[in-house]
Amino acid sequence: MGLAWILTVLALGGAWAGTFVGHGSIRFSHHLAAAGGGLLFGISLFWLVPEIGETSGRVWAVLIAIGVAAVLGLADMGLSHGGHSARHGVVWPLLLATAIHSLLDGWSVRLLSLQPLTNIAVTAGLALHKIPEGAAVGWITRRSIGRPRRAFTMSASAELFTLAGAFAEPSLNASGAARFGVWWSAAVLSVIAGGFLFLGVHAILPAWKRRDVAAIFVATFLLVGALTFLRSPV
């Protein structure tokens, strides 16, 4: 739970900055997001997909991860479309999407905490992702409702689902593994792998034309590839 608390505090700090400092607080958010996105994208392709492939086969593992990422992307577009404009005055879809992201973040960091190198890389990737995410959600929410304290409370509530995911993971994972065996683990890892693919793409898309941002993404992605030779299976 300790790592989930760290991620939550970082997200809350980002939400506070986005709410009370404003747009200036996310000036370098694209760089942080690109670094975290490259790490998560690499973890998915280099580490999680091969692990899933031991149960389902490598081709199916890739297809399932891409499918999960596509579903998350479509859900994110549907939920957050109405919340990205101040004219709508309603940010609940955006906050719901953030809560779902946070739930998966908490579950992921707790599940993958047993393997030291994976634990460090996942935590770093999610941490770099949570700060700009919190800042963006805080800024958009304040811009939409115009009340800083309420905007921060709403943004923070969504980010706190990180703790809920981490808290629920041990019991739910043990129950699922007891009932479905190795296929449960493969399914959970597929959701996490797809989620990391989605977060990687989501991080780089807003500024993919900027060379410095793209370079950071590629560098952290290749770093994970290089670290593959140092780690043991998940």
Coordinates of N, CA, C and O in Angstrom, one line a residue, residues 150-231:
R150 N -14.1 23.4 -4.5 CA -14.9 22.3 -4.9 C -14.2 21.5 -6.0 O -14.3 20.3 -6.1
A151 N -13.5 22.2 -6.9 CA -12.8 21.6 -8.0 C -11.8 20.7 -7.5 O -11.6 19.5 -8.0
F152 N -11.0 21.1 -6.5 CA -10.0 20.3 -5.9 C -10.6 19.1 -5.2 O -10.0 18.0 -5.4
T153 N -11.6 19.3 -4.5 CA -12.3 18.1 -3.8 C -12.7 17.1 -4.8 O -12.6 15.9 -4.6
M154 N -13.3 17.5 -5.9 CA -13.8 16.6 -6.9 C -12.7 15.8 -7.6 O -12.7 14.6 -7.8
S155 N -11.6 16.6 -7.9 CA -10.4 16.0 -8.6 C -9.8 15.0 -7.6 O -9.4 13.9 -8.0
A156 N -9.6 15.4 -6.4 CA -8.9 14.5 -5.4 C -9.7 13.3 -5.2 O -9.2 12.2 -5.0
S157 N -11.1 13.4 -5.1 CA -11.9 12.2 -4.9 C -11.7 11.1 -6.0 O -11.6 9.9 -5.8
A158 N -11.5 11.6 -7.3 CA -11.3 10.7 -8.4 C -9.9 10.0 -8.2 O -9.7 8.8 -8.5
E159 N -8.9 10.8 -7.8 CA -7.5 10.3 -7.7 C -7.4 9.3 -6.5 O -6.6 8.4 -6.5
L160 N -8.3 9.4 -5.5 CA -8.2 8.5 -4.3 C -8.6 7.1 -4.7 O -8.4 6.2 -3.9
F161 N -9.2 6.9 -5.8 CA -9.5 5.5 -6.3 C -8.2 4.7 -6.5 O -8.3 3.5 -6.6
T162 N -7.1 5.3 -6.5 CA -5.8 4.6 -6.6 C -5.6 3.7 -5.3 O -5.2 2.6 -5.4
L163 N -6.0 4.3 -4.2 CA -5.9 3.5 -2.9 C -6.9 2.4 -2.9 O -6.7 1.3 -2.4
A164 N -8.1 2.7 -3.5 CA -9.2 1.6 -3.5 C -8.7 0.4 -4.3 O -8.9 -0.7 -3.9
G165 N -8.0 0.7 -5.5 CA -7.5 -0.4 -6.3 C -6.5 -1.2 -5.6 O -6.5 -2.4 -5.6
A166 N -5.6 -0.5 -4.9 CA -4.5 -1.2 -4.2 C -5.0 -2.0 -3.0 O -4.6 -3.1 -2.7
F167 N -6.1 -1.5 -2.3 CA -6.6 -2.1 -1.2 C -7.4 -3.4 -1.6 O -7.3 -4.4 -0.9
A168 N -8.1 -3.3 -2.7 CA -8.9 -4.5 -3.2 C -8.1 -5.6 -3.8 O -8.5 -6.7 -3.9
E169 N -6.9 -5.3 -4.4 CA -6.2 -6.2 -5.2 C -5.9 -7.6 -4.5 O -6.1 -8.6 -5.0
P170 N -5.3 -7.6 -3.2 CA -4.9 -8.9 -2.7 C -6.1 -9.9 -2.5 O -5.9 -11.1 -3.0
S171 N -7.2 -9.5 -2.0 CA -8.3 -10.4 -1.8 C -8.9 -10.8 -3.1 O -9.2 -12.0 -3.3
L172 N -9.2 -9.8 -4.0 CA -9.8 -10.2 -5.2 C -8.9 -11.0 -6.1 O -9.4 -12.0 -6.8
N173 N -7.6 -10.7 -6.1 CA -6.7 -11.5 -6.9 C -6.6 -12.9 -6.4 O -6.5 -13.9 -7.2
A174 N -6.5 -13.1 -5.1 CA -6.4 -14.4 -4.5 C -7.7 -15.2 -4.8 O -7.6 -16.4 -5.1
S175 N -8.9 -14.6 -4.7 CA -10.1 -15.3 -5.0 C -10.2 -15.7 -6.5 O -10.6 -16.8 -6.8
G176 N -9.8 -14.8 -7.4 CA -9.8 -15.1 -8.8 C -8.8 -16.2 -9.1 O -9.1 -17.1 -9.9
A177 N -7.6 -16.2 -8.5 CA -6.6 -17.2 -8.8 C -7.1 -18.6 -8.3 O -6.8 -19.6 -9.0
A178 N -7.7 -18.6 -7.2 CA -8.2 -19.9 -6.6 C -9.3 -20.5 -7.5 O -9.4 -21.7 -7.6
R179 N -10.1 -19.6 -8.2 CA -11.2 -20.1 -9.0 C -10.8 -20.4 -10.4 O -11.3 -21.4 -11.0
F180 N -9.9 -19.6 -11.0 CA -9.6 -19.8 -12.4 C -8.2 -20.2 -12.7 O -7.8 -20.4 -13.9
G181 N -7.3 -20.2 -11.7 CA -6.0 -20.7 -11.9 C -5.1 -19.7 -12.7 O -5.3 -18.5 -12.6
V182 N -4.3 -20.3 -13.6 CA -3.3 -19.4 -14.3 C -4.0 -18.5 -15.3 O -3.5 -17.5 -15.6
W183 N -5.2 -18.9 -15.7 CA -5.9 -18.0 -16.6 C -6.4 -16.7 -16.0 O -6.5 -15.7 -16.7
W184 N -6.6 -16.7 -14.7 CA -6.9 -15.5 -14.0 C -5.7 -14.5 -14.1 O -5.9 -13.4 -14.4
S185 N -4.6 -15.1 -13.8 CA -3.4 -14.2 -13.8 C -3.1 -13.7 -15.2 O -2.8 -12.5 -15.3
A186 N -3.3 -14.5 -16.2 CA -3.2 -14.1 -17.6 C -4.2 -13.0 -17.9 O -3.8 -12.0 -18.6
A187 N -5.4 -13.1 -17.5 CA -6.4 -12.1 -17.7 C -6.1 -10.8 -17.1 O -6.2 -9.7 -17.7
V188 N -5.7 -10.8 -15.8 CA -5.4 -9.6 -15.1 C -4.2 -8.9 -15.7 O -4.2 -7.7 -15.9
L189 N -3.1 -9.7 -16.0 CA -2.0 -9.1 -16.7 C -2.3 -8.5 -18.0 O -1.7 -7.5 -18.4
S190 N -3.3 -9.1 -18.7 CA -3.7 -8.6 -20.0 C -4.3 -7.2 -19.8 O -4.1 -6.3 -20.6
V191 N -5.2 -7.1 -18.8 CA -5.8 -5.8 -18.6 C -4.8 -4.7 -18.2 O -4.8 -3.6 -18.7
I192 N -3.8 -5.1 -17.4 CA -2.7 -4.2 -17.0 C -1.9 -3.8 -18.2 O -1.6 -2.7 -18.4
A193 N -1.5 -4.8 -19.0 CA -0.7 -4.6 -20.2 C -1.4 -3.6 -21.1 O -0.8 -2.7 -21.7
G194 N -2.7 -3.9 -21.4 CA -3.5 -3.1 -22.2 C -3.6 -1.7 -21.7 O -3.6 -0.7 -22.4
G195 N -3.8 -1.6 -20.3 CA -3.9 -0.3 -19.7 C -2.6 0.5 -19.8 O -2.6 1.7 -20.1
F196 N -1.4 -0.2 -19.7 CA -0.2 0.5 -19.9 C 0.0 1.0 -21.3 O 0.6 2.0 -21.6
L197 N -0.4 0.1 -22.3 CA -0.3 0.6 -23.7 C -1.2 1.8 -23.9 O -0.7 2.8 -24.6
F198 N -2.4 1.8 -23.4 CA -3.3 3.0 -23.5 C -2.6 4.2 -22.9 O -2.6 5.3 -23.5
L199 N -2.1 4.1 -21.7 CA -1.5 5.2 -21.0 C -0.3 5.7 -21.8 O -0.1 7.0 -21.8
G200 N 0.5 4.8 -22.4 CA 1.6 5.3 -23.2 C 1.2 6.1 -24.4 O 1.7 7.2 -24.6
V201 N 0.2 5.6 -25.1 CA -0.3 6.3 -26.3 C -1.0 7.6 -25.8 O -0.8 8.7 -26.4
H202 N -1.7 7.6 -24.7 CA -2.4 8.7 -24.2 C -1.5 9.8 -23.8 O -1.7 11.0 -23.9
A203 N -0.3 9.4 -23.3 CA 0.7 10.4 -22.8 C 1.4 11.1 -24.0 O 1.7 12.3 -23.9
I204 N 1.6 10.4 -25.1 CA 2.4 11.0 -26.2 C 1.6 11.7 -27.2 O 2.0 12.6 -27.9
L205 N 0.3 11.4 -27.4 CA -0.5 11.9 -28.4 C -0.7 13.4 -28.4 O -0.6 14.1 -29.5
P206 N -0.9 14.1 -27.2 CA -1.1 15.5 -27.3 C 0.1 16.3 -27.8 O -0.1 17.5 -28.3
A207 N 1.3 15.8 -27.7 CA 2.5 16.5 -28.2 C 3.4 15.7 -29.0 O 4.6 15.9 -29.0
W208 N 2.9 14.8 -29.8 CA 3.7 13.8 -30.5 C 4.6 14.5 -31.6 O 5.6 14.0 -32.0
K209 N 4.2 15.7 -32.0 CA 4.9 16.4 -33.0 C 6.1 17.1 -32.5 O 7.0 17.6 -33.2
R210 N 6.2 17.3 -31.2 CA 7.3 18.0 -30.6 C 8.5 17.0 -30.4 O 8.4 15.9 -29.8
R211 N 9.6 17.3 -31.0 CA 10.8 16.4 -31.0 C 11.3 16.1 -29.6 O 11.7 14.9 -29.4
D212 N 11.3 17.1 -28.7 CA 11.8 16.8 -27.4 C 10.9 15.8 -26.6 O 11.4 14.9 -25.9
V213 N 9.6 16.0 -26.8 CA 8.7 15.1 -26.1 C 8.8 13.7 -26.7 O 8.9 12.7 -25.9
A214 N 8.9 13.6 -28.0 CA 9.0 12.3 -28.6 C 10.3 11.6 -28.3 O 10.3 10.4 -28.0
A215 N 11.4 12.4 -28.2 CA 12.7 11.8 -27.8 C 12.6 11.2 -26.4 O 13.2 10.2 -26.1
I216 N 12.0 11.9 -25.5 CA 11.9 11.4 -24.1 C 11.1 10.1 -24.1 O 11.5 9.1 -23.4
F217 N 10.0 10.1 -24.8 CA 9.2 8.8 -24.9 C 10.0 7.7 -25.4 O 10.0 6.6 -24.8
V218 N 10.7 7.9 -26.5 CA 11.5 6.8 -27.1 C 12.6 6.4 -26.2 O 12.9 5.2 -26.0
A219 N 13.3 7.3 -25.5 CA 14.4 7.0 -24.6 C 14.0 6.1 -23.5 O 14.6 5.1 -23.2
T220 N 12.9 6.5 -22.8 CA 12.4 5.7 -21.7 C 11.9 4.3 -22.2 O 12.0 3.3 -21.5
F221 N 11.3 4.3 -23.3 CA 10.8 3.0 -23.9 C 12.0 2.1 -24.2 O 12.0 0.9 -23.8
L222 N 13.1 2.6 -24.8 CA 14.3 1.8 -25.0 C 15.0 1.4 -23.7 O 15.6 0.3 -23.7
L223 N 14.9 2.3 -22.7 CA 15.5 1.9 -21.4 C 14.9 0.7 -20.9 O 15.6 -0.2 -20.4
V224 N 13.6 0.6 -20.9 CA 12.9 -0.7 -20.5 C 13.4 -1.9 -21.3 O 13.6 -2.9 -20.7
G225 N 13.5 -1.7 -22.6 CA 14.0 -2.8 -23.4 C 15.4 -3.2 -23.0 O 15.7 -4.4 -22.9
A226 N 16.3 -2.3 -22.7 CA 17.6 -2.6 -22.2 C 17.6 -3.3 -20.9 O 18.3 -4.3 -20.6
L227 N 16.7 -2.9 -20.0 CA 16.5 -3.5 -18.7 C 16.0 -4.9 -18.7 O 16.0 -5.7 -17.7
T228 N 15.4 -5.3 -19.8 CA 14.8 -6.6 -20.0 C 15.9 -7.7 -19.7 O 15.5 -8.8 -19.2
F229 N 17.1 -7.4 -20.0 CA 18.1 -8.4 -19.9 C 18.5 -8.6 -18.4 O 19.3 -9.5 -18.0
L230 N 18.1 -7.6 -17.5 CA 18.5 -7.7 -16.1 C 17.4 -8.2 -15.2 O 17.7 -8.5 -14.0
R231 N 16.2 -8.4 -15.7 CA 15.1 -8.8 -14.8 C 14.8 -10.2 -15.0 O 15.0 -10.8 -16.0

